[in-house]
XYZ file of C-alpha atoms in Angstrom:
262
model
C 6.234 -10.378 4.428
C 2.557 -10.398 3.450
C 2.115 -11.237 -0.264
C -1.598 -12.028 0.040
C -4.623 -10.244 -1.492
C -6.226 -7.779 0.888
C -8.386 -5.492 -1.303
C -10.199 -6.298 -4.549
C -7.746 -9.095 -5.204
C -4.765 -6.754 -4.832
C -1.907 -7.406 -2.440
C 0.276 -4.809 -0.750
C 2.803 -4.986 -3.585
C 0.134 -4.142 -6.165
C -1.255 -1.356 -4.001
C 2.230 0.104 -3.498
C 2.780 0.211 -7.265
C -0.545 1.959 -7.816
C 0.279 4.531 -5.132
C 3.728 5.029 -6.675
C 2.257 5.748 -10.117
C -0.377 8.147 -8.759
C 2.132 10.041 -6.593
C 4.593 10.328 -9.490
C 1.885 11.661 -11.824
C 0.698 14.238 -9.260
C 4.259 15.407 -8.656
C 4.917 15.512 -12.402
C 1.859 17.712 -12.892
C 3.089 20.120 -10.206
C 6.559 20.336 -11.730
C 5.236 20.811 -15.264
C 3.240 23.807 -14.055
C 6.402 25.166 -12.423
C 8.241 24.962 -15.755
C 5.236 26.440 -17.603
C 4.280 23.534 -19.843
C 1.312 24.193 -22.103
C -1.931 22.336 -21.336
C -1.589 20.377 -24.571
C 1.913 19.221 -23.692
C 0.805 18.290 -20.173
C -1.894 16.050 -21.646
C 0.672 14.483 -23.958
C 2.901 13.763 -20.957
C 0.044 12.009 -19.136
C -0.548 9.761 -22.160
C 3.207 9.110 -22.414
C 3.391 8.159 -18.724
C 0.492 5.715 -18.951
C 1.932 4.012 -22.021
C 5.388 3.971 -20.418
C 3.994 2.207 -17.353
C 2.330 -0.510 -19.454
C 5.287 -1.122 -21.757
C 7.733 -0.605 -18.892
C 6.218 -3.556 -17.028
C 6.508 -5.658 -20.181
C 10.128 -4.610 -20.563
C 10.831 -5.449 -16.906
C 9.573 -8.990 -17.492
C 11.505 -9.254 -20.784
C 14.807 -8.239 -19.196
C 14.374 -10.759 -16.377
C 13.594 -13.477 -18.923
C 16.829 -12.609 -20.721
C 18.855 -12.838 -17.494
C 17.239 -16.186 -16.720
C 18.142 -17.384 -20.210
C 21.801 -16.473 -19.655
C 21.752 -18.464 -16.418
C 19.615 -21.494 -17.314
C 19.225 -21.494 -21.091
C 15.441 -21.183 -20.752
C 13.588 -18.113 -22.049
C 10.208 -17.717 -20.312
C 8.046 -14.600 -20.210
C 6.102 -14.600 -16.942
C 5.545 -12.369 -13.919
C 6.230 -15.426 -11.740
C 9.864 -15.489 -12.905
C 10.374 -11.959 -11.626
C 10.771 -8.444 -12.957
C 13.691 -6.033 -12.929
C 13.556 -2.292 -12.272
C 16.211 -1.493 -14.854
C 14.243 -3.309 -17.541
C 11.168 -1.263 -16.694
C 13.207 1.937 -16.514
C 14.798 1.432 -19.939
C 11.617 0.247 -21.647
C 9.567 3.014 -20.059
C 12.113 5.674 -21.019
C 12.189 4.574 -24.655
C 8.380 4.506 -24.796
C 8.114 7.950 -23.223
C 10.580 9.532 -25.642
C 8.845 7.990 -28.656
C 5.447 9.271 -27.524
C 6.964 12.661 -26.562
C 8.544 13.383 -29.932
C 6.116 11.592 -32.255
C 3.078 12.815 -30.334
C 4.505 16.321 -30.101
C 5.084 16.440 -33.821
C 1.567 15.364 -34.765
C -0.690 16.570 -31.959
C 0.658 19.868 -30.642
C -1.142 22.902 -31.971
C 0.572 25.403 -34.218
C 1.072 27.873 -31.389
C 2.841 25.108 -29.429
C 4.806 23.750 -32.383
C 8.279 22.644 -31.341
C 7.496 22.902 -27.617
C 8.447 19.260 -27.072
C 11.945 20.053 -28.380
C 12.289 23.196 -26.296
C 11.043 21.493 -23.131
C 12.890 18.179 -23.384
C 15.558 19.143 -20.829
C 12.872 20.429 -18.469
C 11.107 17.090 -18.863
C 14.314 15.232 -18.052
C 14.669 17.274 -14.848
C 11.058 16.541 -13.937
C 11.463 12.824 -14.610
C 14.595 12.720 -12.468
C 12.574 14.045 -9.510
C 9.585 11.752 -10.007
C 11.225 8.406 -10.801
C 13.140 7.900 -7.519
C 10.087 8.855 -5.454
C 7.914 6.325 -7.302
C 10.694 3.762 -7.046
C 10.956 4.334 -3.290
C 7.266 3.529 -2.822
C 7.619 0.518 -5.102
C 10.484 -0.805 -2.971
C 8.187 -0.753 0.052
C 5.908 -2.971 -2.022
C 8.869 -5.291 -2.614
C 9.348 -5.480 1.156
C 5.726 -6.534 1.635
C 6.013 -9.086 -1.179
C 9.233 -10.532 0.244
C 11.155 -10.090 -3.020
C 14.429 -8.223 -3.681
C 15.609 -9.221 -0.216
C 19.101 -9.191 1.197
C 21.459 -11.892 2.405
C 21.085 -13.811 5.650
C 22.146 -11.868 8.707
C 22.277 -12.051 12.504
C 22.344 -8.260 12.812
C 19.732 -6.399 14.849
C 18.177 -4.901 11.709
C 17.515 -8.294 10.120
C 13.914 -9.119 9.128
C 12.350 -12.571 8.946
C 11.214 -13.239 5.356
C 10.154 -16.208 3.262
C 12.859 -16.736 0.616
C 13.624 -19.500 -1.880
C 15.323 -21.290 1.025
C 12.339 -20.940 3.343
C 11.982 -18.541 6.270
C 15.214 -16.664 6.922
C 16.394 -13.532 8.719
C 17.740 -11.311 5.961
C 18.965 -7.753 5.365
C 15.940 -5.564 4.461
C 17.685 -3.933 1.494
C 14.276 -2.900 0.130
C 13.794 -0.495 3.040
C 17.377 0.779 2.841
C 16.933 1.462 -0.859
C 13.571 3.127 -0.272
C 15.161 5.483 2.274
C 18.018 6.297 -0.115
C 15.613 7.013 -2.984
C 13.468 9.311 -0.844
C 16.571 11.298 0.134
C 17.735 11.395 -3.487
C 14.334 12.595 -4.680
C 14.272 15.248 -1.941
C 17.703 16.522 -3.008
C 16.718 16.657 -6.686
C 13.492 18.492 -5.829
C 15.466 20.985 -3.754
C 17.745 21.660 -6.717
C 14.715 21.856 -9.038
C 12.925 24.521 -6.999
C 15.842 26.448 -5.513
C 18.157 26.361 -8.519
C 21.131 27.048 -6.242
C 23.079 24.271 -7.968
C 22.991 24.481 -11.747
C 23.330 20.845 -12.796
C 21.285 18.576 -15.115
C 19.138 16.384 -12.864
C 18.679 13.237 -14.954
C 22.384 12.318 -15.149
C 22.687 13.282 -11.469
C 19.955 10.777 -10.643
C 21.432 8.062 -12.887
C 24.931 8.557 -11.471
C 23.825 8.534 -7.823
C 21.482 5.595 -8.217
C 23.997 3.673 -10.319
C 26.610 3.899 -7.548
C 24.052 3.022 -4.868
C 22.675 0.062 -6.803
C 26.119 -1.320 -7.591
C 27.061 -1.259 -3.895
C 23.755 -2.465 -2.424
C 23.824 -5.501 -4.722
C 26.558 -6.939 -2.502
C 23.991 -7.124 0.305
C 21.241 -8.654 -1.879
C 20.658 -12.371 -2.201
C 17.631 -12.858 -4.467
C 19.224 -14.518 -7.471
C 18.204 -12.816 -10.743
C 20.284 -14.674 -13.307
C 23.594 -13.975 -15.006
C 24.884 -10.789 -16.591
C 27.143 -10.349 -19.646
C 30.054 -9.640 -17.240
C 31.146 -12.545 -14.998
C 30.807 -11.985 -11.227
C 28.520 -8.998 -11.796
C 24.820 -9.267 -11.113
C 22.541 -8.046 -13.929
C 21.795 -4.907 -11.918
C 25.490 -4.196 -11.326
C 26.165 -4.508 -15.048
C 23.489 -1.937 -15.912
C 24.548 0.250 -12.964
C 28.043 0.507 -14.460
C 26.558 1.478 -17.830
C 24.446 4.166 -16.132
C 27.468 5.588 -14.338
C 29.502 5.724 -17.554
C 26.666 7.345 -19.540
C 26.138 9.886 -16.749
C 29.823 10.820 -16.672
C 29.885 11.261 -20.463
C 26.739 13.429 -20.259
C 28.293 15.587 -17.512
C 31.493 16.058 -19.513
C 29.577 17.135 -22.621
C 27.374 19.457 -20.536
C 30.389 20.970 -18.759
C 32.358 21.665 -21.939
C 29.287 23.112 -23.673
C 28.666 25.381 -20.720
C 32.324 26.424 -20.619
C 32.263 27.179 -24.351
C 29.165 29.366 -24.018
C 30.716 31.439 -21.213
C 33.725 32.365 -23.332
């Protein structure tokens, strides 16, 4: 749509990502206070988030390079070849957990010893609320950049975008996904604060987004390479893995809860 620099060399995509990170960190701070995190642990979380963002971007580029290699046999690490959300999500999650547990072990004070272990499920709930909201803002950035677009369409909701085939009227899946993620984040926040539904939020997020992403991929048309499963896009492949992991998590959680009530 408008992938040109407008402020200090930053384009609307870059600005959207910055806003997404800031909003997620502010929300995370609010939710950590709600769950009574110690000041020391809150500081550790901030460090973990910043490192997760940096290494998450690197992981997003790495995953896309791998998909391109499966498709073309060429492995190139570059932002110009694209990035993938799932790559950033996985790389960022691994980084966060490493910093959380290693940092908690070495830097928490004696009076807070073991807090990172006690609060891990609270942190998963918090992350589940923050990630889709940040992702929603990032998808608006994708809309401005003209990436992650949908297939050609003659429908009334089509948007004219510059694609690899030139200017085309395509499905604005970025905006549809942004709307879905905002609603998902709102639901998870409602559960977080009201506690009327006692469910773990991270697998709820992964399950809901996995289903959404698998389905919305049928409307997308920005080629991102091959996946290990024929006829599946890379995102559909990971979406299936997320759904399976979420179901397994729910089953374990349900049986543990049922055992405790006996």
